[in-house]
PDB file of C-alpha atoms in Angstrom:
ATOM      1  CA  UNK A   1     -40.408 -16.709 -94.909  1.00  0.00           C
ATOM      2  CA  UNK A   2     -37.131 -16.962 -92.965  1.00  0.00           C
ATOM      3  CA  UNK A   3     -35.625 -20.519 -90.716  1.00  0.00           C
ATOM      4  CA  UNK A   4     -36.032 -19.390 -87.233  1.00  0.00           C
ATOM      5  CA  UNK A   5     -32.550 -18.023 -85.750  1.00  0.00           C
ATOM      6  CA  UNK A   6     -33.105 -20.152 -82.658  1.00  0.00           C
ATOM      7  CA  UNK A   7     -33.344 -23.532 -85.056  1.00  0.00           C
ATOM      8  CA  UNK A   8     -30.523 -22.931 -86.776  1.00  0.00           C
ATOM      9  CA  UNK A   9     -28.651 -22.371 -84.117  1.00  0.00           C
ATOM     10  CA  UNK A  10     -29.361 -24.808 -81.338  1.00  0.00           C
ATOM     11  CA  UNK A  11     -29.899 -27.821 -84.340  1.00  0.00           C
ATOM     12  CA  UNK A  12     -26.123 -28.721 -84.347  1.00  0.00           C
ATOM     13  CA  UNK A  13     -25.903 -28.492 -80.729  1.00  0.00           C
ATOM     14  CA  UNK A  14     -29.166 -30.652 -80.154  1.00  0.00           C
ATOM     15  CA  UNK A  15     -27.651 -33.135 -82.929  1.00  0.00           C
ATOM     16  CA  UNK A  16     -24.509 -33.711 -81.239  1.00  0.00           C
ATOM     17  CA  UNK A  17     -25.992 -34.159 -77.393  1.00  0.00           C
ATOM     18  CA  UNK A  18     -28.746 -36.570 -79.035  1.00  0.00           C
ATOM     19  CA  UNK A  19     -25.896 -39.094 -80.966  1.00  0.00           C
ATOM     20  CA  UNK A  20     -23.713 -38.906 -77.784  1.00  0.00           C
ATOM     21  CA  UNK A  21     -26.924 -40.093 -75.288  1.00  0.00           C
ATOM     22  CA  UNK A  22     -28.285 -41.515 -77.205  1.00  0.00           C
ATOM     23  CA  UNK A  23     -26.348 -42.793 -80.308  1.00  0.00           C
ATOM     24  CA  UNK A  24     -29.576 -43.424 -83.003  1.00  0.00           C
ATOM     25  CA  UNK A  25     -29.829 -45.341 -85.562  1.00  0.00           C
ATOM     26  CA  UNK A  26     -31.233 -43.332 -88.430  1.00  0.00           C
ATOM     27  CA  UNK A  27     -32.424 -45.048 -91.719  1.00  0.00           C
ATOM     28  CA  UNK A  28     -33.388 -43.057 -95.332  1.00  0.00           C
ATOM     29  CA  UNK A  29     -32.290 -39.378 -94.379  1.00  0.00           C
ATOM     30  CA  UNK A  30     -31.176 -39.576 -98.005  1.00  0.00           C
ATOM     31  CA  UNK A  31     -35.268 -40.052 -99.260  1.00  0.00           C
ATOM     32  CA  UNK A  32     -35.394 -35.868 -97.606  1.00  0.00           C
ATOM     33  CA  UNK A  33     -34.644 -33.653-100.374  1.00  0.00           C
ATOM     34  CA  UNK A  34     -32.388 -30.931-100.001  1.00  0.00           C
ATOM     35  CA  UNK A  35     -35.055 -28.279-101.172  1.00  0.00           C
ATOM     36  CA  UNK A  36     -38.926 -27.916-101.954  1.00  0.00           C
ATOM     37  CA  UNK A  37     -42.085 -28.754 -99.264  1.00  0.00           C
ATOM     38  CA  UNK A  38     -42.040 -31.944 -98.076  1.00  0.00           C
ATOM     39  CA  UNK A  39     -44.235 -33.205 -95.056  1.00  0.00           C
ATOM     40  CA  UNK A  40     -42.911 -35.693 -92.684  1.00  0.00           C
ATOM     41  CA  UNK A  41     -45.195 -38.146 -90.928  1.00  0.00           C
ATOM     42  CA  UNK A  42     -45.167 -40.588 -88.956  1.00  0.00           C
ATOM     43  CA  UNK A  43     -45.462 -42.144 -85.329  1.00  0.00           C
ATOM     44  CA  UNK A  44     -45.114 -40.669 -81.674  1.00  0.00           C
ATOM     45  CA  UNK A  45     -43.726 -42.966 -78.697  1.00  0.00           C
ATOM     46  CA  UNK A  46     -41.469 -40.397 -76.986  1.00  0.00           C
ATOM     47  CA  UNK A  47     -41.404 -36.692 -76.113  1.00  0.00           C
ATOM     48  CA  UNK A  48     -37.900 -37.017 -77.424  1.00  0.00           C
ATOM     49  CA  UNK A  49     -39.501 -37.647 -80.984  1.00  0.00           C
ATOM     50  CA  UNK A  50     -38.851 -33.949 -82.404  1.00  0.00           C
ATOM     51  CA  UNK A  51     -35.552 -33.904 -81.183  1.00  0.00           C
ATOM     52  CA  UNK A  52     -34.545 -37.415 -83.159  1.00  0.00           C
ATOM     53  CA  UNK A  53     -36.323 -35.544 -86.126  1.00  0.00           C
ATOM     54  CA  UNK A  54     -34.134 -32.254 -85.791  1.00  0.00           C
ATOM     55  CA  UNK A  55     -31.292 -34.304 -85.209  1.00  0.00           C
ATOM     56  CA  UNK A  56     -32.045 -36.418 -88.977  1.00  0.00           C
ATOM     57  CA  UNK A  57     -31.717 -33.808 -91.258  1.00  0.00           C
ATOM     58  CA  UNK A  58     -30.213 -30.381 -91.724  1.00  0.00           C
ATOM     59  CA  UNK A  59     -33.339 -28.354 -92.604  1.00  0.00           C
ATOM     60  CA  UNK A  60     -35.415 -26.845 -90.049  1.00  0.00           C
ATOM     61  CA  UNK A  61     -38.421 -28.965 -89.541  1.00  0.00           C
ATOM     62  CA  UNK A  62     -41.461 -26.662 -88.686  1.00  0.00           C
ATOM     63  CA  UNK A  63     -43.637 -29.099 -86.027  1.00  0.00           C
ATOM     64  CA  UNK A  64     -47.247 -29.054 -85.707  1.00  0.00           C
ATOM     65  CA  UNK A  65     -47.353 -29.158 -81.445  1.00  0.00           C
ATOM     66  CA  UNK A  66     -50.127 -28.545 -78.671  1.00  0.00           C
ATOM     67  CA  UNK A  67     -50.390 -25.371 -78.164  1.00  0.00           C
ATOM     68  CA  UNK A  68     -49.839 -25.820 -74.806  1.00  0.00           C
ATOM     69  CA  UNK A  69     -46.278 -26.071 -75.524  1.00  0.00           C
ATOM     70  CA  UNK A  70     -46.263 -21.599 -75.562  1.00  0.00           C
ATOM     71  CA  UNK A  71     -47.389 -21.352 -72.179  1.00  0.00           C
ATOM     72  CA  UNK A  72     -45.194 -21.644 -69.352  1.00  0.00           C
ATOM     73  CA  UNK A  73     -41.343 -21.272 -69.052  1.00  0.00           C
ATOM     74  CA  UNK A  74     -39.848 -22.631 -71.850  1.00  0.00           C
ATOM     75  CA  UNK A  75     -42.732 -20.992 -74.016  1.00  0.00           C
ATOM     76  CA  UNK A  76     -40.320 -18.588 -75.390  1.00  0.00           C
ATOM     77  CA  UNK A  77     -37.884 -21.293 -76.795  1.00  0.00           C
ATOM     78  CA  UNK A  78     -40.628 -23.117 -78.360  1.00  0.00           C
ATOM     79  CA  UNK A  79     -42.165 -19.888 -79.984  1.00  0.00           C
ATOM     80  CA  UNK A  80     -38.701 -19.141 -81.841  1.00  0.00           C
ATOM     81  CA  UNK A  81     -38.332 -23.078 -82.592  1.00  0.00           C
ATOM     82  CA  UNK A  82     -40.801 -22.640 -85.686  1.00  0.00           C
ATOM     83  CA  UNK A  83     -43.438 -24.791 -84.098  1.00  0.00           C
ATOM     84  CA  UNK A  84     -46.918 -24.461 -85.475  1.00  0.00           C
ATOM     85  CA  UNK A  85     -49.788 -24.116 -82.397  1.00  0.00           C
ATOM     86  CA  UNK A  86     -52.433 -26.339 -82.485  1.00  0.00           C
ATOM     87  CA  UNK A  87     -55.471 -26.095 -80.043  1.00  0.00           C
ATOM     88  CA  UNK A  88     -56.132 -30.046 -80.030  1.00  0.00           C
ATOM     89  CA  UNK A  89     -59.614 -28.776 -78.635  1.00  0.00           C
ATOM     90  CA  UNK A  90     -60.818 -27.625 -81.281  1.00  0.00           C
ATOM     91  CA  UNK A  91     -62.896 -29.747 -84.655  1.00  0.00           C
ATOM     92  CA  UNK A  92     -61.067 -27.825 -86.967  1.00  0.00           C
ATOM     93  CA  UNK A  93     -57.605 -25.787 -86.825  1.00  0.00           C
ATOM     94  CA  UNK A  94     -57.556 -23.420 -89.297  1.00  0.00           C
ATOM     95  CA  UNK A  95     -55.564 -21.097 -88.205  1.00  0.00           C
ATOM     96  CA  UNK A  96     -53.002 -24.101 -87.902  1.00  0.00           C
ATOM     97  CA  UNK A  97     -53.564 -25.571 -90.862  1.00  0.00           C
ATOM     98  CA  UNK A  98     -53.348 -21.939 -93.283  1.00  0.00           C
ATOM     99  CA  UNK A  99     -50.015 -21.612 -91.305  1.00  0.00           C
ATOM    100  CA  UNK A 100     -48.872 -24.932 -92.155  1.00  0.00           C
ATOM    101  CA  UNK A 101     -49.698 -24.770 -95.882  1.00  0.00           C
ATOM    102  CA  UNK A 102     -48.051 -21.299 -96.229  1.00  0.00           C
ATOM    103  CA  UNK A 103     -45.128 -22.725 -94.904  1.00  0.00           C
ATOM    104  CA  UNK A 104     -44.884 -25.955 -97.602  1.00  0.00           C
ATOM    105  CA  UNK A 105     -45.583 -22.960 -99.912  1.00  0.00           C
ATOM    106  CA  UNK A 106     -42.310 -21.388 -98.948  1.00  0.00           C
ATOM    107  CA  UNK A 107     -40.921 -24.488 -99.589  1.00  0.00           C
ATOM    108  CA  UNK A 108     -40.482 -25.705 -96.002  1.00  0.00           C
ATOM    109  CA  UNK A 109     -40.414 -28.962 -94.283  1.00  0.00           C
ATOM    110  CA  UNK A 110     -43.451 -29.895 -91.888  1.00  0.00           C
ATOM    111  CA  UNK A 111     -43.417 -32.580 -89.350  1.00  0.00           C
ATOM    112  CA  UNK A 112     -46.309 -33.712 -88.174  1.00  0.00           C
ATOM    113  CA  UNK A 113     -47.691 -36.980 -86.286  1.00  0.00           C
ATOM    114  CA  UNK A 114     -51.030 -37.675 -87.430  1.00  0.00           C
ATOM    115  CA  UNK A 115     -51.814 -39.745 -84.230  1.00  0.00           C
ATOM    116  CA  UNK A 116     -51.829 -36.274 -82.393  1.00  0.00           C
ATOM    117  CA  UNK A 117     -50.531 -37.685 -79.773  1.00  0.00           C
ATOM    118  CA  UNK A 118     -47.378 -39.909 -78.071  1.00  0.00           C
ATOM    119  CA  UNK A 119     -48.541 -43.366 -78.209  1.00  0.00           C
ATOM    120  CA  UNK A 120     -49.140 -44.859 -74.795  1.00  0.00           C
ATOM    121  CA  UNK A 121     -50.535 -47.903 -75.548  1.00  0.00           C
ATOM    122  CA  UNK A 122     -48.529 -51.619 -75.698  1.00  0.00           C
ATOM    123  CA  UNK A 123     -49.394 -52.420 -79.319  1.00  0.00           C
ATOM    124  CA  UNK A 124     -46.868 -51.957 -81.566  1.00  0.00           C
ATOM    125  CA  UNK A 125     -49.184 -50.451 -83.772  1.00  0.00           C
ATOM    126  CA  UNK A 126     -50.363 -46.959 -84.006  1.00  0.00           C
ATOM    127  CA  UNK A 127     -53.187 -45.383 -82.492  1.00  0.00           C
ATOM    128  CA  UNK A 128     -56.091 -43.712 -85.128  1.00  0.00           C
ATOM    129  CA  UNK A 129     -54.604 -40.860 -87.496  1.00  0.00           C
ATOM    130  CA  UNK A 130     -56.239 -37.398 -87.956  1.00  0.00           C
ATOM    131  CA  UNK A 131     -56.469 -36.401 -91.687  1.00  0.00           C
ATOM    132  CA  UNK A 132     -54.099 -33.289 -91.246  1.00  0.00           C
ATOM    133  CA  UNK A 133     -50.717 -34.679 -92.524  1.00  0.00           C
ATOM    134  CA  UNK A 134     -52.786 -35.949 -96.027  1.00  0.00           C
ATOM    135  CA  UNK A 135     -55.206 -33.125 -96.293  1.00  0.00           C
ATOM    136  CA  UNK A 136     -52.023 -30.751 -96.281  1.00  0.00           C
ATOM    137  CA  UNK A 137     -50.111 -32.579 -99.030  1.00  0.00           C
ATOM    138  CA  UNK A 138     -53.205 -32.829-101.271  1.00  0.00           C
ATOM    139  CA  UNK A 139     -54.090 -29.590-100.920  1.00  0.00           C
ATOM    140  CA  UNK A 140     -50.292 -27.702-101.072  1.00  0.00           C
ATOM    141  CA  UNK A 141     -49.205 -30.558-103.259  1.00  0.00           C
ATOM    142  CA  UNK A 142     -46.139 -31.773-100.898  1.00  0.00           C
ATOM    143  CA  UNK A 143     -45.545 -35.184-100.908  1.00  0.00           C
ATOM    144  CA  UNK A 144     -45.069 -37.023 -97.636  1.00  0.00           C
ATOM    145  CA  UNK A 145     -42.407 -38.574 -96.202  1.00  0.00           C
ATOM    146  CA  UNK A 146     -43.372 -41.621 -94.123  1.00  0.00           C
ATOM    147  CA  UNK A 147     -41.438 -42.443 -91.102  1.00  0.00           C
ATOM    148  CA  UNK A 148     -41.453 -45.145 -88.207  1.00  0.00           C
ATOM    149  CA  UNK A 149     -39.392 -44.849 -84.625  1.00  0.00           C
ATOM    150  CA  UNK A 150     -38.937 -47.886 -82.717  1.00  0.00           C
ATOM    151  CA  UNK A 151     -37.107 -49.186 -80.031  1.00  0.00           C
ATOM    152  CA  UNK A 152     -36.597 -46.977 -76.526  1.00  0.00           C
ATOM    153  CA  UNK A 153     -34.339 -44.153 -76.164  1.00  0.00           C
ATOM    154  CA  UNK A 154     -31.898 -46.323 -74.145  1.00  0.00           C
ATOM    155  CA  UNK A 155     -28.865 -43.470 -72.528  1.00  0.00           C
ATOM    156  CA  UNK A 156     -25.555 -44.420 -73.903  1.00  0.00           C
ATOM    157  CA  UNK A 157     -26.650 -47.199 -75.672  1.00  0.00           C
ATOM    158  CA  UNK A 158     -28.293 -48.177 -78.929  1.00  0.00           C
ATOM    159  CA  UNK A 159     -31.861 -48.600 -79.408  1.00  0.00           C
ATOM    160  CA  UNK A 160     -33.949 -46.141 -81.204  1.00  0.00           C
ATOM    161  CA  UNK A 161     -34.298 -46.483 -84.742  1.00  0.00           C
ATOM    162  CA  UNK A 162     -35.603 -44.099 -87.194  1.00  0.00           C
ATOM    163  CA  UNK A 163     -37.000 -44.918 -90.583  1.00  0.00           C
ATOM    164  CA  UNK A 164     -37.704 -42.493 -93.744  1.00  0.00           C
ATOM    165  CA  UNK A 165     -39.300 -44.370 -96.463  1.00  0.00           C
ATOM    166  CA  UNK A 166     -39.385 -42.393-100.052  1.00  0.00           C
ATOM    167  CA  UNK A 167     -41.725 -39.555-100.597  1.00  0.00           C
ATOM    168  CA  UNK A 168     -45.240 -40.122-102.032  1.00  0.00           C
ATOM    169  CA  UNK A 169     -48.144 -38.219-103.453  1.00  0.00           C
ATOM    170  CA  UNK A 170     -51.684 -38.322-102.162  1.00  0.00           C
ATOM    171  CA  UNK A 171     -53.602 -39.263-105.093  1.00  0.00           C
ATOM    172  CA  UNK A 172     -57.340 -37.937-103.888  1.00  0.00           C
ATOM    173  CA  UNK A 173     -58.964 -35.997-101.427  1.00  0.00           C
ATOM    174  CA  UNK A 174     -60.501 -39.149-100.317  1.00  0.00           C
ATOM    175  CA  UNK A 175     -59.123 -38.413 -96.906  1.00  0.00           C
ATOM    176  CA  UNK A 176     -60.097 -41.294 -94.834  1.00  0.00           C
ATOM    177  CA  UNK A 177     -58.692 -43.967 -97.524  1.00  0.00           C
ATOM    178  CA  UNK A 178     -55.788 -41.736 -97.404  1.00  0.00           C
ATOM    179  CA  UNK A 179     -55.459 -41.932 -94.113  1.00  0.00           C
ATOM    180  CA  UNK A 180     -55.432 -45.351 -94.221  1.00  0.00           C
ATOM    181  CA  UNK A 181     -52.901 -45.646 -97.033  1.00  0.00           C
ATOM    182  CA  UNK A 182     -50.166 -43.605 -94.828  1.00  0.00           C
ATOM    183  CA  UNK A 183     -51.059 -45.862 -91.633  1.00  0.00           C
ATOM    184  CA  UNK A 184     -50.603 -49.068 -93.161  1.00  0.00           C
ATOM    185  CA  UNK A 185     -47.346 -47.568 -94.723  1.00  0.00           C
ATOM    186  CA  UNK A 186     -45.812 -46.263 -91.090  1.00  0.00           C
ATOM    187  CA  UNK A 187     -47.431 -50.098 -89.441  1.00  0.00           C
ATOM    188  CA  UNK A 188     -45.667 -51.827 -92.218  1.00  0.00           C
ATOM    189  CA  UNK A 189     -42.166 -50.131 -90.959  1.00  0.00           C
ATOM    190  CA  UNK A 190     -43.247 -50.578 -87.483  1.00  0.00           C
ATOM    191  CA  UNK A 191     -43.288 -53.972 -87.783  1.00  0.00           C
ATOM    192  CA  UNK A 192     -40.590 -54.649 -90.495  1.00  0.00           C
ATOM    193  CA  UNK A 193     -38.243 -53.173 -87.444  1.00  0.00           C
ATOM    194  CA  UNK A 194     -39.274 -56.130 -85.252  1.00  0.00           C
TER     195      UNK A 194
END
């Protein structure tokens, strides 16, 4: 399974526009290995999110998104990104989920945020998690990267923060206390970052 050319070319251009806007302060890149699958997770407060991620680490990060995100005029660009569609519609995303576990098998990077959505609430809290992000690492045997963004993505001047805490293993397929396990891990950063 090949990077997408598009990724690997527009990643060093989107990493230096991002740290001159936006100048981020970026915490654990070191905990990403340099090979093997790895799944990051963590929360969503900005559109801007996947671009902070791209802009963390030099391997392509293959996103779950809406699949929305095809349609429309910047469609193409998304398509050749390496995203992964996902038809938030739907109980169960299969077709989604077999693409995302083939790619950890090719020993790819997946980012993911379980709360499927950006955040729009005032807690500083997240929102409820879907099971994807530990379902995938029990069952492709990736271990997950947790990570927290806080702050606002203030133009020419600091304020964002982004977190990687080490990789860990889901134990079980005991989803839901899984679940739980990787919130209380990403709401533990959160709030460490007060």
């Amino acid at each position: 399974m090949k990077e997408p050319l598009l990724y690997r070319i527009v990643r060093p251009l989107i990493t230096l526009l991002f740290y001159m806007f936006f100048h981020p302060n970026i915490i654990g890149k070191e905990n990403i290995p340099e090979k093997g699958k790895i799944i990051l997770a963590g929360n969503h407060t900005n559109f801007l999110d996947c671009l902070l991620l791209i802009s963390s680490t030099k391997r392509p990060i293959h996103f779950l998104a809406k699949q929305e995100l095809l349609n429309g005029m910047f469609g193409f660009i998304f398509k050749n990104m390496g995203i992964i569609p996902v038809n938030r519609k739907a109980k169960r995303n299969n077709e989604a989920f077999d693409a995302a576990i083939n790619c950890l098998n090719s020993e790819r990077v997946i980012g993911i945020f379980p709360e499927s959505t950006i955040n729009r609430t005032k807690t500083e809290i997240t929102i409820p998690f879907k099971n994807g992000a530990v379902r995938m690492a029990f069952q492709s045997g990736s271990e997950i990267i947790p990570f927290s963004i806080t702050g606002k993505y203030n133009i020419f001047g600091k304020g964002v923060t982004l977190v990687f805490e080490k990789p860990y293993a889901v134990e079980s397929d005991n989803y839901m206390h899984e679940i739980d396990k990787l919130r209380e891990k990403i709401n533990t950063m959160i709030i460490e970052r007060r």
